Structures are given as C-alpha cells and as structure tokens.
mmCIF file of C-alpha atoms in Angstrom:
data_model
loop_
_atom_site.group_PDB
_atom_site.id
_atom_site.type_symbol
_atom_site.label_atom_id
_atom_site.label_comp_id
_atom_site.label_asym_id
_atom_site.label_seq_id
_atom_site.Cartn_x
_atom_site.Cartn_y
_atom_site.Cartn_z
ATOM 1 C CA MET A 1 82.772 180.207 16.472
ATOM 2 C CA THR A 2 80.343 177.444 18.774
ATOM 3 C CA CYS A 3 80.533 173.695 17.467
ATOM 4 C CA VAL A 4 77.747 171.250 18.389
ATOM 5 C CA ALA A 5 78.741 167.924 18.819
ATOM 6 C CA PRO A 6 76.400 165.251 16.563
ATOM 7 C CA ASP A 7 75.054 163.635 19.565
ATOM 8 C CA ALA A 8 73.511 166.536 20.876
ATOM 9 C CA ALA A 9 72.332 167.718 17.538
ATOM 10 C CA LEU A 10 70.641 164.602 16.892
ATOM 11 C CA ALA A 11 69.150 164.696 20.422
ATOM 12 C CA ALA A 12 68.101 168.252 19.628
ATOM 13 C CA ARG A 13 66.593 167.011 16.051
ATOM 14 C CA ARG A 14 64.599 164.027 18.205
ATOM 15 C CA VAL A 15 63.108 166.443 20.878
ATOM 16 C CA LYS A 16 61.784 168.912 18.040
ATOM 17 C CA ALA A 17 60.280 165.964 15.959
ATOM 18 C CA THR A 18 58.647 164.587 19.507
ATOM 19 C CA LEU A 19 57.105 167.877 19.724
ATOM 20 C CA ILE A 20 56.128 168.583 16.440
ATOM 21 C CA GLY A 21 54.233 165.085 16.606
ATOM 22 C CA GLY A 22 52.717 165.954 19.915
ATOM 23 C CA ILE A 23 50.757 168.509 18.231
ATOM 24 C CA ALA A 24 48.611 165.733 16.788
ATOM 25 C CA VAL A 25 47.358 164.615 20.297
ATOM 26 C CA LEU A 26 46.447 168.293 20.872
ATOM 27 C CA LEU A 27 44.338 168.235 17.431
ATOM 28 C CA TRP A 28 43.020 164.993 18.452
ATOM 29 C CA ALA A 29 41.899 166.556 21.444
ATOM 30 C CA LEU A 30 39.460 168.580 19.278
ATOM 31 C CA LEU A 31 37.996 165.483 17.593
ATOM 32 C CA ALA A 32 35.123 164.777 20.253
ATOM 33 C CA LEU A 33 33.728 168.597 19.947
ATOM 34 C CA PHE A 34 33.608 168.815 15.793
ATOM 35 C CA THR A 35 32.169 165.149 16.050
ATOM 36 C CA THR A 36 29.400 166.333 18.480
ATOM 37 C CA GLY A 37 28.750 169.052 15.613
ATOM 38 C CA ALA A 38 28.512 166.352 13.303
ATOM 39 C CA ALA A 39 26.165 164.544 14.829
ATOM 40 C CA GLY A 40 23.775 162.632 12.601
ATOM 41 C CA ILE A 41 26.061 161.993 9.711
ATOM 42 C CA PRO A 42 26.823 158.519 9.238
ATOM 43 C CA PRO A 43 30.470 157.549 10.448
ATOM 44 C CA PHE A 44 31.558 155.897 7.086
ATOM 45 C CA GLN A 45 30.191 159.335 5.214
ATOM 46 C CA LEU A 46 32.063 161.406 8.208
ATOM 47 C CA LEU A 47 34.536 159.429 7.255
ATOM 48 C CA ALA A 48 35.042 160.095 3.417
ATOM 49 C CA MET A 49 33.738 163.721 3.728
ATOM 50 C CA THR A 50 36.833 164.408 6.167
ATOM 51 C CA PHE A 51 39.507 163.081 4.725
ATOM 52 C CA ALA A 52 38.797 164.317 1.369
ATOM 53 C CA VAL A 53 39.076 167.953 3.149
ATOM 54 C CA ALA A 54 42.307 166.524 3.965
ATOM 55 C CA PHE A 55 43.407 165.254 0.317
ATOM 56 C CA VAL A 56 42.319 168.632 -1.254
ATOM 57 C CA VAL A 57 44.575 170.898 1.161
ATOM 58 C CA SER A 58 47.382 168.762 0.658
ATOM 59 C CA LEU A 59 46.411 169.028 -2.880
ATOM 60 C CA ALA A 60 46.737 172.560 -2.730
ATOM 61 C CA VAL A 61 49.647 172.825 -0.816
ATOM 62 C CA LEU A 62 51.957 170.872 -2.748
ATOM 63 C CA ALA A 63 50.526 172.853 -5.925
ATOM 64 C CA THR A 64 52.032 176.069 -4.751
ATOM 65 C CA ARG A 65 55.896 173.741 -4.546
ATOM 66 C CA GLY A 66 55.335 172.802 -8.081
ATOM 67 C CA ALA A 67 55.040 169.784 -9.925
ATOM 68 C CA ARG A 68 57.928 167.937 -8.414
ATOM 69 C CA ALA A 69 56.303 168.284 -5.191
ATOM 70 C CA PHE A 70 54.026 165.071 -5.853
ATOM 71 C CA ALA A 71 57.004 163.297 -6.631
ATOM 72 C CA ALA A 72 56.733 162.238 -3.015
ATOM 73 C CA TRP A 73 53.863 160.350 -3.737
ATOM 74 C CA ARG A 74 55.839 157.883 -5.721
ATOM 75 C CA GLN A 75 56.532 155.196 -3.200
ATOM 76 C CA PRO A 76 56.740 151.540 -3.248
ATOM 77 C CA TRP A 77 53.333 149.617 -2.195
ATOM 78 C CA PRO A 78 54.476 148.683 1.001
ATOM 79 C CA VAL A 79 54.474 152.023 2.097
ATOM 80 C CA TRP A 80 51.270 152.845 0.769
ATOM 81 C CA ALA A 81 49.818 149.464 2.096
ATOM 82 C CA LEU A 82 51.588 150.894 5.909
ATOM 83 C CA GLY A 83 49.867 153.933 5.359
ATOM 84 C CA VAL A 84 46.622 153.498 3.871
ATOM 85 C CA GLY A 85 45.538 150.225 6.185
ATOM 86 C CA GLY A 86 47.060 152.312 9.390
ATOM 87 C CA LEU A 87 44.609 155.481 8.907
ATOM 88 C CA PHE A 88 41.596 153.421 7.261
ATOM 89 C CA GLY A 89 41.727 150.295 9.440
ATOM 90 C CA TYR A 90 41.964 152.136 12.587
ATOM 91 C CA HIS A 91 38.901 153.815 11.619
ATOM 92 C CA PHE A 92 36.943 150.949 10.015
ATOM 93 C CA PHE A 93 37.829 148.384 13.168
ATOM 94 C CA TYR A 94 36.622 151.393 15.488
ATOM 95 C CA PHE A 95 33.286 152.001 13.799
ATOM 96 C CA VAL A 96 32.589 148.163 13.675
ATOM 97 C CA ALA A 97 33.388 148.022 17.563
ATOM 98 C CA LEU A 98 31.082 151.185 18.514
ATOM 99 C CA GLY A 99 28.327 148.986 16.510
ATOM 100 C CA ASN A 100 28.629 145.859 18.171
ATOM 101 C CA ALA A 101 29.616 146.694 22.095
ATOM 102 C CA PRO A 102 29.037 148.839 24.522
ATOM 103 C CA ALA A 103 30.469 152.623 23.708
ATOM 104 C CA VAL A 104 32.387 152.708 27.072
ATOM 105 C CA ASP A 105 33.746 149.136 26.711
ATOM 106 C CA ALA A 106 34.699 149.684 22.845
ATOM 107 C CA SER A 107 36.536 153.015 23.883
ATOM 108 C CA LEU A 108 38.661 151.643 26.774
ATOM 109 C CA ILE A 109 39.761 148.821 24.548
ATOM 110 C CA ALA A 110 41.029 150.764 21.258
ATOM 111 C CA TYR A 111 42.761 153.502 23.422
ATOM 112 C CA LEU A 112 45.008 150.535 24.297
ATOM 113 C CA TRP A 113 47.260 151.506 21.180
ATOM 114 C CA PRO A 114 49.182 153.984 23.477
ATOM 115 C CA LEU A 115 50.481 151.464 25.504
ATOM 116 C CA LEU A 116 50.677 149.428 22.804
ATOM 117 C CA ILE A 117 53.107 151.576 20.793
ATOM 118 C CA VAL A 118 55.339 151.720 24.201
ATOM 119 C CA VAL A 119 55.290 148.416 24.492
ATOM 120 C CA LEU A 120 56.182 147.579 20.372
ATOM 121 C CA SER A 121 58.605 150.206 20.196
ATOM 122 C CA ALA A 122 60.820 147.756 21.976
ATOM 123 C CA LEU A 123 61.355 145.766 18.465
ATOM 124 C CA LEU A 124 62.889 148.744 16.685
ATOM 125 C CA PRO A 125 66.354 149.017 15.873
ATOM 126 C CA GLY A 126 68.227 151.522 18.552
ATOM 127 C CA GLU A 127 65.029 151.614 20.925
ATOM 128 C CA ARG A 128 65.605 150.952 24.092
ATOM 129 C CA LEU A 129 62.307 150.069 26.460
ATOM 130 C CA ARG A 130 62.767 151.494 30.133
ATOM 131 C CA TRP A 131 60.537 150.773 32.952
ATOM 132 C CA PHE A 132 59.570 154.733 33.396
ATOM 133 C CA HIS A 133 58.427 154.444 29.693
ATOM 134 C CA LEU A 134 56.474 151.148 30.309
ATOM 135 C CA ALA A 135 55.083 152.696 33.776
ATOM 136 C CA GLY A 136 54.275 155.987 32.385
ATOM 137 C CA ALA A 137 52.111 154.564 29.604
ATOM 138 C CA VAL A 138 50.334 152.280 32.236
ATOM 139 C CA MET A 139 49.736 155.561 34.363
ATOM 140 C CA GLY A 140 47.669 157.147 31.216
ATOM 141 C CA LEU A 141 45.795 154.124 30.643
ATOM 142 C CA ALA A 142 44.762 154.510 34.235
ATOM 143 C CA GLY A 143 44.069 157.694 33.734
ATOM 144 C CA ALA A 144 42.219 157.273 30.009
ATOM 145 C CA GLY A 145 40.290 154.507 32.092
ATOM 146 C CA LEU A 146 38.845 156.846 34.501
ATOM 147 C CA LEU A 147 37.547 159.427 31.847
ATOM 148 C CA VAL A 148 35.706 156.633 29.513
ATOM 149 C CA THR A 149 34.477 154.739 32.658
ATOM 150 C CA LYS A 150 33.432 157.580 34.601
ATOM 151 C CA GLY A 151 34.951 155.878 37.949
ATOM 152 C CA GLY A 152 32.293 152.993 37.391
ATOM 153 C CA THR A 153 33.231 149.423 36.321
ATOM 154 C CA LEU A 154 33.452 147.259 33.170
ATOM 155 C CA ALA A 155 30.920 144.835 32.918
ATOM 156 C CA PHE A 156 32.420 142.420 29.540
ATOM 157 C CA ASP A 157 29.646 140.574 27.981
ATOM 158 C CA ALA A 158 30.044 137.404 25.724
ATOM 159 C CA ARG A 159 27.397 138.670 23.250
ATOM 160 C CA TYR A 160 29.808 141.695 22.323
ATOM 161 C CA THR A 161 32.672 139.563 21.731
ATOM 162 C CA LEU A 162 33.122 140.558 17.722
ATOM 163 C CA GLY A 163 32.638 144.336 18.937
ATOM 164 C CA TYR A 164 35.359 143.620 21.593
ATOM 165 C CA LEU A 165 37.590 141.850 18.915
ATOM 166 C CA ALA A 166 37.313 144.909 16.669
ATOM 167 C CA ALA A 167 37.911 147.402 19.434
ATOM 168 C CA ALA A 168 41.034 145.365 20.040
ATOM 169 C CA ALA A 169 42.312 145.401 16.561
ATOM 170 C CA CYS A 170 41.473 148.961 15.946
ATOM 171 C CA ALA A 171 44.367 149.362 18.888
ATOM 172 C CA LEU A 172 46.729 146.948 17.275
ATOM 173 C CA THR A 173 46.314 148.481 13.701
ATOM 174 C CA TRP A 174 46.883 151.975 14.735
ATOM 175 C CA SER A 175 50.164 150.772 17.192
ATOM 176 C CA THR A 176 51.208 148.552 14.516
ATOM 177 C CA TYR A 177 51.435 151.578 12.080
ATOM 178 C CA SER A 178 52.862 154.419 14.086
ATOM 179 C CA VAL A 179 55.506 151.883 15.427
ATOM 180 C CA THR A 180 56.567 150.329 11.881
ATOM 181 C CA ASN A 181 56.467 153.548 10.626
ATOM 182 C CA ARG A 182 59.457 154.446 11.779
ATOM 183 C CA ARG A 183 60.920 151.826 9.546
ATOM 184 C CA PHE A 184 60.164 154.626 6.692
ATOM 185 C CA GLY A 185 61.965 157.497 8.105
ATOM 186 C CA ALA A 186 63.382 158.204 4.395
ATOM 187 C CA VAL A 187 60.031 158.641 3.093
ATOM 188 C CA PRO A 188 58.691 162.333 2.853
ATOM 189 C CA THR A 189 55.680 163.199 4.969
ATOM 190 C CA GLU A 190 54.055 164.678 1.824
ATOM 191 C CA VAL A 191 52.683 161.027 1.292
ATOM 192 C CA VAL A 192 50.757 161.697 3.849
ATOM 193 C CA GLY A 193 48.217 163.348 1.583
ATOM 194 C CA GLY A 194 47.482 160.591 -0.811
ATOM 195 C CA PHE A 195 46.956 158.276 2.060
ATOM 196 C CA CYS A 196 44.134 160.847 2.823
ATOM 197 C CA GLY A 197 42.529 160.483 -0.807
ATOM 198 C CA ALA A 198 42.951 156.268 -0.528
ATOM 199 C CA VAL A 199 41.078 156.468 2.680
ATOM 200 C CA ALA A 200 38.587 158.861 1.877
ATOM 201 C CA LEU A 201 37.728 156.636 -0.913
ATOM 202 C CA LEU A 202 37.308 153.755 0.373
ATOM 203 C CA GLY A 203 35.162 155.296 3.437
ATOM 204 C CA LEU A 204 32.834 156.346 0.168
ATOM 205 C CA ILE A 205 32.877 152.681 -0.934
ATOM 206 C CA CYS A 206 31.823 151.631 2.822
ATOM 207 C CA HIS A 207 29.274 154.338 2.810
ATOM 208 C CA LEU A 208 27.403 153.451 -0.582
ATOM 209 C CA ALA A 209 27.434 150.068 0.130
ATOM 210 C CA LEU A 210 26.329 150.263 4.195
ATOM 211 C CA GLU A 211 24.832 153.604 4.832
ATOM 212 C CA THR A 212 22.408 156.051 4.156
ATOM 213 C CA THR A 213 23.719 159.595 2.998
ATOM 214 C CA VAL A 214 22.425 162.343 4.995
ATOM 215 C CA THR A 215 22.828 165.814 3.608
ATOM 216 C CA PRO A 216 25.125 168.019 6.138
ATOM 217 C CA GLN A 217 22.978 171.350 7.566
ATOM 218 C CA GLY A 218 24.757 174.424 9.302
ATOM 219 C CA VAL A 219 27.090 173.569 11.817
ATOM 220 C CA GLN A 220 28.009 170.123 10.572
ATOM 221 C CA TRP A 221 29.678 171.290 7.585
ATOM 222 C CA LEU A 222 31.787 173.815 9.943
ATOM 223 C CA ALA A 223 32.561 170.639 11.581
ATOM 224 C CA ILE A 224 33.238 168.476 9.131
ATOM 225 C CA LEU A 225 35.781 171.190 7.562
ATOM 226 C CA GLY A 226 37.312 171.617 10.944
ATOM 227 C CA LEU A 227 37.811 167.770 11.011
ATOM 228 C CA GLY A 228 38.976 167.608 7.916
ATOM 229 C CA LEU A 229 41.682 170.456 8.908
ATOM 230 C CA GLY A 230 42.616 169.822 12.253
ATOM 231 C CA PRO A 231 42.446 166.249 14.005
ATOM 232 C CA VAL A 232 41.591 163.883 10.507
ATOM 233 C CA GLY A 233 44.004 166.361 8.579
ATOM 234 C CA ALA A 234 47.295 168.210 10.378
ATOM 235 C CA ALA A 235 47.087 165.865 12.844
ATOM 236 C CA PHE A 236 48.388 162.487 10.524
ATOM 237 C CA PHE A 237 51.026 164.782 8.927
ATOM 238 C CA VAL A 238 52.484 165.913 12.137
ATOM 239 C CA TRP A 239 52.134 162.146 14.021
ATOM 240 C CA ASP A 240 53.773 160.782 10.551
ATOM 241 C CA TYR A 241 57.214 163.233 11.333
ATOM 242 C CA GLY A 242 56.992 162.358 14.696
ATOM 243 C CA THR A 243 56.369 158.870 14.397
ATOM 244 C CA LYS A 244 59.498 158.832 12.350
ATOM 245 C CA HIS A 245 61.745 161.093 13.388
ATOM 246 C CA GLY A 246 60.807 161.230 17.527
ATOM 247 C CA ASN A 247 60.525 159.552 20.989
ATOM 248 C CA ILE A 248 58.212 156.978 20.027
ATOM 249 C CA GLN A 249 57.712 156.017 23.818
ATOM 250 C CA VAL A 250 57.240 159.364 24.933
ATOM 251 C CA LEU A 251 54.926 159.959 21.801
ATOM 252 C CA GLY A 252 53.021 156.931 23.027
ATOM 253 C CA ALA A 253 52.208 158.014 26.599
ATOM 254 C CA LEU A 254 51.562 161.610 25.232
ATOM 255 C CA SER A 255 48.614 159.922 23.555
ATOM 256 C CA TYR A 256 46.642 159.747 26.652
ATOM 257 C CA ALA A 257 46.427 163.232 26.660
ATOM 258 C CA ALA A 258 44.200 163.528 24.147
ATOM 259 C CA PRO A 259 40.954 162.027 25.852
ATOM 260 C CA LEU A 260 42.007 164.178 29.028
ATOM 261 C CA LEU A 261 42.209 167.704 26.603
ATOM 262 C CA SER A 262 39.261 166.422 25.012
ATOM 263 C CA THR A 263 37.366 166.122 28.265
ATOM 264 C CA LEU A 264 38.360 169.762 29.488
ATOM 265 C CA ILE A 265 37.398 171.029 25.871
ATOM 266 C CA LEU A 266 33.780 169.726 26.397
ATOM 267 C CA ILE A 267 34.180 170.747 30.194
ATOM 268 C CA ALA A 268 34.593 174.348 28.462
ATOM 269 C CA PHE A 269 31.839 174.267 26.294
ATOM 270 C CA GLY A 270 29.535 173.237 28.611
ATOM 271 C CA GLN A 271 28.953 170.067 27.343
ATOM 272 C CA ALA A 272 30.320 167.628 29.850
ATOM 273 C CA GLU A 273 30.493 168.174 33.821
ATOM 274 C CA ALA A 274 34.008 168.727 36.010
ATOM 275 C CA THR A 275 33.659 165.667 38.338
ATOM 276 C CA TRP A 276 36.741 164.117 41.139
ATOM 277 C CA GLN A 277 36.710 161.548 38.457
ATOM 278 C CA VAL A 278 38.146 163.972 35.722
ATOM 279 C CA GLY A 279 40.690 165.834 38.106
ATOM 280 C CA LEU A 280 42.319 161.970 39.344
ATOM 281 C CA ALA A 281 42.681 161.561 35.321
ATOM 282 C CA CYS A 282 44.747 164.456 34.884
ATOM 283 C CA LEU A 283 47.103 163.988 37.687
ATOM 284 C CA LEU A 284 47.537 160.225 36.513
ATOM 285 C CA ILE A 285 47.847 161.117 32.793
ATOM 286 C CA VAL A 286 50.277 164.328 33.387
ATOM 287 C CA ALA A 287 52.530 162.330 35.954
ATOM 288 C CA GLY A 288 52.500 159.260 33.171
ATOM 289 C CA ALA A 289 53.392 162.121 30.397
ATOM 290 C CA VAL A 290 56.206 163.300 32.463
ATOM 291 C CA LEU A 291 57.487 159.708 33.415
ATOM 292 C CA ALA A 292 57.666 158.565 30.352
ATOM 293 C CA SER A 293 59.669 161.670 29.174
ATOM 294 C CA LYS A 294 62.268 161.762 32.258
ATOM 295 C CA GLU A 295 65.103 160.906 29.895
ATOM 296 C CA MET A 296 64.485 163.150 27.102
ATOM 297 C CA LEU A 297 63.841 165.800 29.478
ATOM 298 C CA ARG A 298 66.466 164.869 31.682
ATOM 299 C CA ARG A 299 69.058 165.361 28.194
ATOM 300 C CA ARG A 300 67.183 168.359 27.519
ATOM 301 C CA ARG A 301 68.114 170.033 30.588
#
C-alpha cells in the first residue's frame, strides 16, 4: 500500500488548481477573435449579452444538480461585492479607458494587472514573492508591450489623463480581485454564476443609459454566444478556482500568454501579420512564464 505525504498531496492539488486556472488564459486568447466577430455591438450591450449567456448556462448546469446546488449563492455581502465589483469594475474601467485614450496606451496600462497580481500576492498569508516570480512577470510585461505597441513607442498625452487613470483602475481592480479572492477559498466556485447574472444586469443598465441598442446580425450572434461560453463564461469559473487554490504568482505570469496567443490566433485566421515583434514577444512571454514557474516545475519533477 502506497502512502502519499500530506505535503506532496497538497503540492499536487496546488499544481492541479494552477493548471485549471491556466485554462482561463487559453480562453481569454479567443477574446480578440470573438470580439472582432461582434464588431458593431456597443460595449455595454455586448457585456450584458455575453454575461447573460454565461448566467443562463450556469443556471442550466446548477439545475441538473438539484435545488441544493443553488445554496452556493447564499454568501455574505463581501463575497458578492468582491465578485461583482471585480468582474464588472474591470470591464467598466476598460471601456472608459478605451473611450478616453488611444487604444494602444490604454491597453498596455490595463495589462499591468498580471504584474500587479504577482506583486500583491506577497500580501497573502503563506505566500512568498521570490525574485524569479517578479522577473518572469516583468519579462511577460515586456513581451505584451511589444505586441501592443508593435515595436513602436508610447507617447503619453495629458489630454488623455482620464483614460490613463481608468486603465490604471482597470488593472488595479482585476489584480485586487484576483489576489483577494484567495481569502475566500472556502466559497464554492458555483457562485460565479450569480456574479455573471449581476454583471449582466449592471451592463444592461449602463447600456440603456449610455448607448443605442443594435440588433446583432448573422455572425455577431455566434460571436456573442462564443464569448458567453468561453472568454466571458467558463474562463471566470476556472480563474476563480485557480486563484483560490493554485499558485497565484505563476498564474499572474502565465496571464501574459493571453495577448500572445490571441495574436497568434488572429494571424492564423488572416487578421494579423506575423512580424519579428511577435516572435520576440513569444520568446519573452514563454521564458518569463517558465522562469516564474521555476519552483513549481522543480517540485513537480
């Protein structure tokens, strides 16, 4: 009879949770492709529709488990405040940033969140921030910067201060949510379905107040469905599980693979061009992820 040491079993569960959380990165890589397919739909309307899809699917899944499954949604208000605030706040600030600053500048500032996750993780009980975690995240940021700027330079303009601040708030919101989520490790991941419903409602309110409704046509419906099932649906469920039980520093560094994989998918579908910047970004992001995962990979081996 084989006996597994408690520490080894805990480490194995942590690796498994990290890999599950990493699925979110793969799903977020499809975000640009699906969003391109939904072009023309106002942002808050798209937010409401995609999160509504995620909400309906979560309802269907819970219904198959019986009425008791919905007990997971009975959580204290701080859980709901963190979940809904994280999911809706990130998208709200991102839309404000894109509307008040150049897309390149806003996107790069907003994509500071993986680096902030790595840095803020040092505040969690039992977590240690090592030099290779930080170095790996910085390498990932450099690679993401190459992808966003296409090797060019950034020219920050005081006229876009509101957009820059919104992009920074976007990065801070998602990183804070992801790190603080570890403190609610006992909360079942099923509650994310409730978060999706609340975000869909808030998105609808913002849409009705700020936008003109556009009726989706043809491929737009498929793109909305794809977003709701993947990047805006399942991704948040696996990310919730990963941030609660996995290696938060590794997940932060791995997140920089999302813009790289997204670019490669666009290239494969003929909507982007393969350049030296993409190749160098690939090297930086992959090397950074491996470096940040050094300790986990060594333990696994």
